[in-house]
Short mmCIF file of C-alpha atoms in Angstrom, two decimals:
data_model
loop_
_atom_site.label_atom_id
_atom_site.label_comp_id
_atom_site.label_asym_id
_atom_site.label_seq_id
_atom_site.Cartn_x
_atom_site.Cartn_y
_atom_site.Cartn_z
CA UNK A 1 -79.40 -16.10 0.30
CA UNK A 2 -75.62 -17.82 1.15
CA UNK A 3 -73.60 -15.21 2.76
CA UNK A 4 -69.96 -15.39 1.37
CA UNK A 5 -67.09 -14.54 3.34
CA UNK A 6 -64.25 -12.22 1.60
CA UNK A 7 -61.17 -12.64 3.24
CA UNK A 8 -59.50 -9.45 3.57
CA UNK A 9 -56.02 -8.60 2.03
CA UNK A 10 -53.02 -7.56 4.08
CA UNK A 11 -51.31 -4.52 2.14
CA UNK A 12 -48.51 -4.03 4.62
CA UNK A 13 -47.38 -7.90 3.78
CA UNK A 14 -47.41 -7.07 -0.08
CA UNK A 15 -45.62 -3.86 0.44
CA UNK A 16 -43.11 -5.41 2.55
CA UNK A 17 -42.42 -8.38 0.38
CA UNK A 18 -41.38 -5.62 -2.84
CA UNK A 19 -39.33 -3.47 -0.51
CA UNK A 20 -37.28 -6.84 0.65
CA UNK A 21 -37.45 -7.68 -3.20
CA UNK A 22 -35.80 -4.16 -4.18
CA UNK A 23 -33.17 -4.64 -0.94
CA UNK A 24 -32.13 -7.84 -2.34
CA UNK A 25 -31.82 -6.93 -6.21
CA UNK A 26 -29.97 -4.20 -5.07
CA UNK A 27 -27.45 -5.66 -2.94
CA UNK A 28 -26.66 -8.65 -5.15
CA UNK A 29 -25.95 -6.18 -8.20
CA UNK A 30 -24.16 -3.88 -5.94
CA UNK A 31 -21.98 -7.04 -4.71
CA UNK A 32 -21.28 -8.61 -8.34
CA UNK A 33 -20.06 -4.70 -9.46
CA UNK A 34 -17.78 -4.68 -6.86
CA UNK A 35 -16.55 -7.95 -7.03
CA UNK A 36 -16.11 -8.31 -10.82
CA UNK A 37 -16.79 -4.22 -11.97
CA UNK A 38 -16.30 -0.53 -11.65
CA UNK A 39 -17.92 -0.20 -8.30
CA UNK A 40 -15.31 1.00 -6.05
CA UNK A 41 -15.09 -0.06 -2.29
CA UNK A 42 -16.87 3.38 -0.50
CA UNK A 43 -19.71 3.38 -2.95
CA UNK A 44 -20.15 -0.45 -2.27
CA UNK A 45 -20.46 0.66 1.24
CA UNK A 46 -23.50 3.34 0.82
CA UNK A 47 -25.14 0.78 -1.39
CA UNK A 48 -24.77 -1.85 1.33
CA UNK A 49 -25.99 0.70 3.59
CA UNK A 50 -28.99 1.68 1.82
CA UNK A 51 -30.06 -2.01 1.18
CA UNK A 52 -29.53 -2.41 4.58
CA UNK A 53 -31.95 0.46 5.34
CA UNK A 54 -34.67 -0.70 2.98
CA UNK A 55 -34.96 -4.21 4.28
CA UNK A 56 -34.82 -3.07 7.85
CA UNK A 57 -38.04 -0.85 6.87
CA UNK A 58 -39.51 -4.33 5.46
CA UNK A 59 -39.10 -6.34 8.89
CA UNK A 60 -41.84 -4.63 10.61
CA UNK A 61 -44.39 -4.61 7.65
CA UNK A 62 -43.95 -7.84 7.43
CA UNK A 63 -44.33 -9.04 11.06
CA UNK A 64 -47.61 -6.87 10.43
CA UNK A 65 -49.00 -9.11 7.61
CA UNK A 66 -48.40 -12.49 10.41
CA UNK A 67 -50.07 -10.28 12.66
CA UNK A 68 -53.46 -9.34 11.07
CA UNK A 69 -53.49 -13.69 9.30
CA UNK A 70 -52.89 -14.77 12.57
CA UNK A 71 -56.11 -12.48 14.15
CA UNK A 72 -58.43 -11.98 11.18
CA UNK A 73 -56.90 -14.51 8.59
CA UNK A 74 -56.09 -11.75 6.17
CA UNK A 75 -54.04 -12.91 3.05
CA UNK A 76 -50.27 -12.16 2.73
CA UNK A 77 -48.69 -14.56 5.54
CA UNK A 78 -46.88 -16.20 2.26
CA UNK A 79 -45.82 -12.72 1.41
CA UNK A 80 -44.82 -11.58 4.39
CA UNK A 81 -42.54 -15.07 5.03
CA UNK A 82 -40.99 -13.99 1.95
CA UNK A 83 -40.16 -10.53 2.54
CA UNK A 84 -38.25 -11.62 5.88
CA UNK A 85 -36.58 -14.38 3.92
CA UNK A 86 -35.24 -11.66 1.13
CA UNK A 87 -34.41 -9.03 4.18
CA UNK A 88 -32.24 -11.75 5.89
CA UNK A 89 -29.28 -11.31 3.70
CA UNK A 90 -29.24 -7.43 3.93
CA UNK A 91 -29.03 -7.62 7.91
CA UNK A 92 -26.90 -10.56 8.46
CA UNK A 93 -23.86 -8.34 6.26
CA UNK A 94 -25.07 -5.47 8.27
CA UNK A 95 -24.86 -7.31 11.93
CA UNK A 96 -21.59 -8.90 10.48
CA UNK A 97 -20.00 -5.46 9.85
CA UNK A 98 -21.12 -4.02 12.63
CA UNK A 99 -20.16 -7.13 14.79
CA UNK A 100 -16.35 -7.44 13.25
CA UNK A 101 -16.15 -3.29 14.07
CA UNK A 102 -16.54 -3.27 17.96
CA UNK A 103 -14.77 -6.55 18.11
CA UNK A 104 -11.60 -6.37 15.78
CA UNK A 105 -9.17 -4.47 16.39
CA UNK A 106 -9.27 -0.40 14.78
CA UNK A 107 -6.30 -1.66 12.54
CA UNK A 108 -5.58 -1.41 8.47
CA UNK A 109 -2.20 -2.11 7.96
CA UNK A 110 -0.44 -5.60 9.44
CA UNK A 111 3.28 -6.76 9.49
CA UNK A 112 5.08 -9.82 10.54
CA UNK A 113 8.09 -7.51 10.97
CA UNK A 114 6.66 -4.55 13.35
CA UNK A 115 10.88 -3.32 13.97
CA UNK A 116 11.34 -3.14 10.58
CA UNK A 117 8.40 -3.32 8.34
CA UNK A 118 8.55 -4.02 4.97
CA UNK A 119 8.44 -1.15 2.19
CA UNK A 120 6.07 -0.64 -0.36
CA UNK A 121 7.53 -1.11 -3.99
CA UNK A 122 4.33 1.25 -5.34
CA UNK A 123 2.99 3.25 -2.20
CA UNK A 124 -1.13 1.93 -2.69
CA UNK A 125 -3.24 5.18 -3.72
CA UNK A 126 -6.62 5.28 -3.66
CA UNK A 127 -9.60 7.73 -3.39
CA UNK A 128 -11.14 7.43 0.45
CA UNK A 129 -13.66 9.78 -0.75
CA UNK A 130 -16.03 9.15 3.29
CA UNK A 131 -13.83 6.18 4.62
CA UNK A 132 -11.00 8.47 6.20
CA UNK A 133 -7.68 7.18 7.23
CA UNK A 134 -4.43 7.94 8.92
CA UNK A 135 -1.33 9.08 6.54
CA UNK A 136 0.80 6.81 8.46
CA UNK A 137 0.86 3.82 10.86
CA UNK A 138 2.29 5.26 14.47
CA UNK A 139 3.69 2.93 16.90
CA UNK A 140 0.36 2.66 18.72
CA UNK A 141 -1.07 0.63 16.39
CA UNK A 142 2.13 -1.80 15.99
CA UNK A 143 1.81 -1.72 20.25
CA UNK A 144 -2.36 -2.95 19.45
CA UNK A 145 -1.03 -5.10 16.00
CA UNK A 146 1.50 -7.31 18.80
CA UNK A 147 -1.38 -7.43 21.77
CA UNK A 148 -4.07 -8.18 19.26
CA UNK A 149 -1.92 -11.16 16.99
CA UNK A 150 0.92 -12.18 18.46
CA UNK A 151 1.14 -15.48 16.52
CA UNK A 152 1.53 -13.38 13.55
CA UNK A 153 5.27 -13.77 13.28
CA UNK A 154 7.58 -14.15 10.14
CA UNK A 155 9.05 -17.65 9.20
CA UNK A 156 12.65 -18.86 8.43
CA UNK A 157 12.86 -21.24 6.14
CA UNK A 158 16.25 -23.18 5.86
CA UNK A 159 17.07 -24.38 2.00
CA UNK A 160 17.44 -22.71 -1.67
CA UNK A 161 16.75 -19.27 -2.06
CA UNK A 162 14.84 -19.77 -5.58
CA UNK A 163 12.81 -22.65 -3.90
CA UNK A 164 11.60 -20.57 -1.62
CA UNK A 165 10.71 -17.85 -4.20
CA UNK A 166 8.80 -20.75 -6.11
CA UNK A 167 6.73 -22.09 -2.84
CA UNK A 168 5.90 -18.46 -2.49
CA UNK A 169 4.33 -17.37 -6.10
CA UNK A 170 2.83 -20.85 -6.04
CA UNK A 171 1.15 -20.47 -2.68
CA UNK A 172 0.16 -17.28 -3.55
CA UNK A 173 -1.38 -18.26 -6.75
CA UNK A 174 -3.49 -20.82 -4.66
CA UNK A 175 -4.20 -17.60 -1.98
CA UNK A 176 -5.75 -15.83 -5.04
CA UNK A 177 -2.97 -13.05 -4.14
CA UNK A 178 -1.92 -11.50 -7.56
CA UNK A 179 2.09 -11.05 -6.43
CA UNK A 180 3.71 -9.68 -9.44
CA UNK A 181 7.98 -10.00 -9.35
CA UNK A 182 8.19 -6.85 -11.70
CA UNK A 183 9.24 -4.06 -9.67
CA UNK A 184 11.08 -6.27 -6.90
CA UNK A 185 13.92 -4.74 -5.20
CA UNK A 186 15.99 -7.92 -6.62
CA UNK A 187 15.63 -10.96 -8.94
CA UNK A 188 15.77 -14.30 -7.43
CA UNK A 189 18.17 -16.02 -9.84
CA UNK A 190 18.20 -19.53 -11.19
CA UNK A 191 21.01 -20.48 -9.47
CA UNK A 192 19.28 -19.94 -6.42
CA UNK A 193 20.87 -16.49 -5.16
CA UNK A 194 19.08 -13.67 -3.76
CA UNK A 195 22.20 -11.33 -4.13
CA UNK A 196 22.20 -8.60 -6.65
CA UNK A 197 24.00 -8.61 -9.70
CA UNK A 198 27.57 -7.84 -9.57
CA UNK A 199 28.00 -4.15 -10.12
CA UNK A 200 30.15 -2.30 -12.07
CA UNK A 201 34.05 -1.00 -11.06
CA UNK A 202 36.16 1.67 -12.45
CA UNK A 203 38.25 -0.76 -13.77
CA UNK A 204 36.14 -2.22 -16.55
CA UNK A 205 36.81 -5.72 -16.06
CA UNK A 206 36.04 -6.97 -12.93
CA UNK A 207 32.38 -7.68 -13.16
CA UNK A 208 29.89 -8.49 -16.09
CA UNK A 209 28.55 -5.78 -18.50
CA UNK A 210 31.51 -3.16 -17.63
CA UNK A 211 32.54 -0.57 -20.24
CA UNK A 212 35.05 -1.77 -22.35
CA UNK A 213 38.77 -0.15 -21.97
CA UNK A 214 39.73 2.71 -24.58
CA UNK A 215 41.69 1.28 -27.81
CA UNK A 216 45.09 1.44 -27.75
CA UNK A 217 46.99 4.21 -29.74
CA UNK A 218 49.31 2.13 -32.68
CA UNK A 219 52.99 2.66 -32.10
CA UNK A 220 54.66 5.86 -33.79
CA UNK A 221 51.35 7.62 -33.97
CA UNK A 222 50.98 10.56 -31.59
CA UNK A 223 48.69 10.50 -29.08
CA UNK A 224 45.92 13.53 -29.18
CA UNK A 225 45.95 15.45 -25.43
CA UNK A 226 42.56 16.74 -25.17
CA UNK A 227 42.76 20.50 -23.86
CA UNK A 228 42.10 21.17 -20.06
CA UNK A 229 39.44 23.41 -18.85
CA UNK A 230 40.48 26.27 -16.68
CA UNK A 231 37.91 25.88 -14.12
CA UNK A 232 37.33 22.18 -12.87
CA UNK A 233 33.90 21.27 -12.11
CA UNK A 234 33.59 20.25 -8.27
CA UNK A 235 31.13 16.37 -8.26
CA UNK A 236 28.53 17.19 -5.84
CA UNK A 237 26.00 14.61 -4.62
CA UNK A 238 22.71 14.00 -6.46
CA UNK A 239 19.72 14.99 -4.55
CA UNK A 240 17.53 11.81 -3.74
CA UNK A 241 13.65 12.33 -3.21
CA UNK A 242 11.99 11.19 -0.65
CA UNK A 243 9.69 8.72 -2.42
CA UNK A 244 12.92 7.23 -3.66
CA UNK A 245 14.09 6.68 -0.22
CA UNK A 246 10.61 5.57 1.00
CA UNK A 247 10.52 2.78 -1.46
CA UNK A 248 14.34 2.20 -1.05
CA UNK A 249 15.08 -1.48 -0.63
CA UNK A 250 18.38 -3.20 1.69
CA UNK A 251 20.57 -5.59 -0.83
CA UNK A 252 19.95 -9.08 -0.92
CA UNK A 253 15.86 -8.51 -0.39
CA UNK A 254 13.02 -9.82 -3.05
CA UNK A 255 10.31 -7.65 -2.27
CA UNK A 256 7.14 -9.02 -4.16
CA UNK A 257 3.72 -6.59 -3.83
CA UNK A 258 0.31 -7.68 -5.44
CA UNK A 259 -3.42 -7.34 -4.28
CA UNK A 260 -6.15 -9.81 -3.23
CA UNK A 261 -9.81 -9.68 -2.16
CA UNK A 262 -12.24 -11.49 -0.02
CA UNK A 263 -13.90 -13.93 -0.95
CA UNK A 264 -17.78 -12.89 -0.36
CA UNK A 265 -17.80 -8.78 -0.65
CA UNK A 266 -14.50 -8.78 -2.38
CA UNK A 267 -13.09 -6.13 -0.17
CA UNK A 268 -9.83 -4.82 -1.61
CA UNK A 269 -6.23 -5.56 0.35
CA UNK A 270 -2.61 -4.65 -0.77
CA UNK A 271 0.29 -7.51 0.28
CA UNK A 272 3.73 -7.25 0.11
CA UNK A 273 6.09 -10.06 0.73
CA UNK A 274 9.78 -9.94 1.35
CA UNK A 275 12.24 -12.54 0.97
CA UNK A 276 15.25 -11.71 2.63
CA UNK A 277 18.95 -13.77 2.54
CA UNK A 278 20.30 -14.76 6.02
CA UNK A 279 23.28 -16.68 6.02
CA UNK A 280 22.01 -20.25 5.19
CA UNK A 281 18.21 -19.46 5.81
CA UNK A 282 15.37 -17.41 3.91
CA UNK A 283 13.50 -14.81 6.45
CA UNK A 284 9.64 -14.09 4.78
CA UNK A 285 7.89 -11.42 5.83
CA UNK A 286 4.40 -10.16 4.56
CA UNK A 287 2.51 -7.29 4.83
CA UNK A 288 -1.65 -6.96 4.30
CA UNK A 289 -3.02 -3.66 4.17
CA UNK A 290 -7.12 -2.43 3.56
CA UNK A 291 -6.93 -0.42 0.33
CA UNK A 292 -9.88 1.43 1.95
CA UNK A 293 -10.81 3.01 5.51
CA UNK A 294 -8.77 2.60 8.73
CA UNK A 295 -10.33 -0.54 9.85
CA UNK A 296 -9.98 -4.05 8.01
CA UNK A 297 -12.31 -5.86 10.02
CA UNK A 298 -10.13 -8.35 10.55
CA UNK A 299 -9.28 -9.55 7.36
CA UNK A 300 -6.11 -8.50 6.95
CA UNK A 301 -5.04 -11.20 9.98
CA UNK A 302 -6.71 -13.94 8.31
CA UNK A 303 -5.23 -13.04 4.48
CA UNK A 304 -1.77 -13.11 6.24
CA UNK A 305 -2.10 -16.29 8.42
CA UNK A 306 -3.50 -18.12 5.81
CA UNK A 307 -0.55 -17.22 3.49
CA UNK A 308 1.56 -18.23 6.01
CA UNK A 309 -0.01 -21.56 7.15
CA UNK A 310 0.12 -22.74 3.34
CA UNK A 311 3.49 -21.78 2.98
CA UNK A 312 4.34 -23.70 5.98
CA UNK A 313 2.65 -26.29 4.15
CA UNK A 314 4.39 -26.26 1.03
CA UNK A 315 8.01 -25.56 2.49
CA UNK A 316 7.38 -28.91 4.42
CA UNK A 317 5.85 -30.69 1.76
CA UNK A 318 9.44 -29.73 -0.25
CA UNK A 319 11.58 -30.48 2.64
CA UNK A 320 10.03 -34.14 2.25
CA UNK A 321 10.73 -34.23 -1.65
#
C-alpha cells in the first residue's frame, strides 16, 4: 500500500494574510474619505491608527507561516508573502508619522513675517476633538520657526502691483491652494494700484460716490429753519470688538486666505497671503497653518517654500516678457 504524504496547512499564514487584507481595505477607504469626503482629519487619524494596529498584529503571523514552510513545508508561504506585502503600506505611514514627529519641529502655524505676521481675514475654526492645540502662537515658537527655517523669508518683487496679484492667483492655482480675493482687506485694481478707494469727505465732492449737496432754495421763497433741540446729543466713539480688530487690516494691503491639502493623506492647511505696497516694490508674505493638532509635520515649510519658489519662478519668467 503507497503511503501518501499530506502536507500540512499553516493557519497562522491564512489568518495573517485576511488581517493585512482588512488593514489595507481599511486604510485606503479611510484615505479616499478624507481626501475627497466627510471624514474629518482626527477621525482619519484613529482610523490610520487602528489599521496601523491590525497590520502590525499580521507581521508576526506571517513570519510564522515562512517559519513552519521553511521547517516542515507547511502551505501558506504564498499567503504569508502576501500578508507582509498588504501590511507594508499601514507601517510605512505609521514609521513616516512617527519619523516626521521627533524630527520636525513641534510647530503649526508658519510666517515669512515673524515681526509682524499676517492676519487672518476668517480666524480658521475647527473641532480638535483629541488633537489639542495652543489658542495662540507665543514668541517661542517664532524663536524655534527662525532656528528651524531661516530661508523662509518674504520676497520683494519690483514691478506692477496687479501683475503681481496675477503671478500670485496663478501660482497658486498651479499650488492647488484655493486663494479666494473675496474678503481681502483691499482690491487690487486694474490700473495696477493696491491703494484703497478714495474715501468720502464732508464736502461731497472731492472723491467718487459722495452724497450729493442739498438743492438750492429758489429765490423769494423762504427758507424752512428746522427747530433746535434743547439738549444736544454729545458723538461718542463706537465700540469696536475685538474680532474686528483681530482681523483689522493696514491700508494699501491685499490679504488673500484659502486652504490646500497634501497631496497623499490630504492633510488640511489654512494660507494666507499678503500683498503689501512699498514705494515702487510689492512685499509678499504668506502664512501656512495645520487646520488640525499643534504639529504639522513639516508640511507647512514645504507648502510655503514651494509657493514661494514658483512665484520666484513666474515673477522672473514676467520680468523676461
Amino acid at each position: 500500500m503507497a503511503v501518501r504524504f499530506v502536507r500540512p496547512v499553516s493557519s497562522s499564514a491564512y489568518g495573517a494574510r485576511r488581517l493585512a487584507l482588512g488593514a489595507f481595505l481599511l486604510l485606503l477607504i479611510a484615505m479616499l474619505a478624507h481626501r475627497f469626503g466627510p471624514l474629518q482629519t482626527p477621525q482619519f487619524v484613529a482610523v490610520m491608527l487602528l489599521s496601523a494596529a491590525i497590520a502590525l498584529l499580521s507581521v508576526p503571523l506571517a513570519l510564522t507561516g515562512l517559519m513552519r514552510l521553511w521547517s516542515i513545508g507547511a502551505r501558506g508561504g504564498i499567503a504569508s508573502v502576501q500578508a507582509l506585502l498588504l501590511a507594508t503600506p499601514s507601517l510605512l505611514i505609521l514609521a513616516f508619522g512617527i519619523w516626521r514627529f521627533e524630527t520636525a519641529p513641534k510647530l503649526f502655524d508658519l510666517t515669512t513675517d515673524m515681526a509682524d505676521p499676517p492676519v487672518w481675514v476668517r480666524v480658521p475654526e475647527a473641532e480638535q476633538i483629541f488633537l489639542p492645540r495652543p489658542m495662540f502662537v507665543t514668541s517661542k515658537d517664532r524663536d524655534l520657526q527662525k532656528r528651524a527655517y531661516p530661508a523662509l523669508t518674504g520676497r520683494r518683487y519690483e514691478g506692477a502691483p496687479d501683475r503681481v496679484f496675477e503671478a500670485v492667483m496663478k501660482v497658486a492655482k498651479a499650488e492647488a491652494i484655493s486663494l479666494k480675493t473675496d474678503g481681502a482687506a483691499r482690491a487690487a485694481s486694474p490700473g495696477g494700484s493696491l491703494a484703497p478707494a478714495p474715501a468720502r469727505t464732508a464736502g461731497g465732492n472731492a472723491s467718487e460716490g459722495a452724497d450729493p449737496p442739498p438743492a438750492e432754495a429758489s429765490a423769494g421763497e423762504p427758507r424752512a429753519t428746522p427747530p433746535l433741540p434743547s439738549i444736544v446729543p454729545v458723538p461718542l466713539p463706537r465700540p469696536i470688538s475685538q474680532e474686528v480688530l483681530a482681523t483689522a487690516q493696514p491700508m494699501g494691503d491685499v490679504v488673500l486666505q484659502g486652504a490646500t491639502r497634501t497631496l497623499v493623506l490630504g492633510l488640511p492647511f489654512d494660507v494666507l497671503v499678503r500683498l503689501r505696497e512699498e514705494e515702487e516694490t510689492v512685499l509678499v508674505d504668506i502664512r501656512v497653518a495645520a487646520r488640525y493638532g499643534a504639529h504639522d509635520l513639516g508640511f507647512g515649510a514645504g507648502i510655503a517654500d514651494r509657493f514661494l519658489r514658483a512665484l520666484d519662478a513666474e515673477m522672473l519668467g514676467i520680468a523676461a516678457e
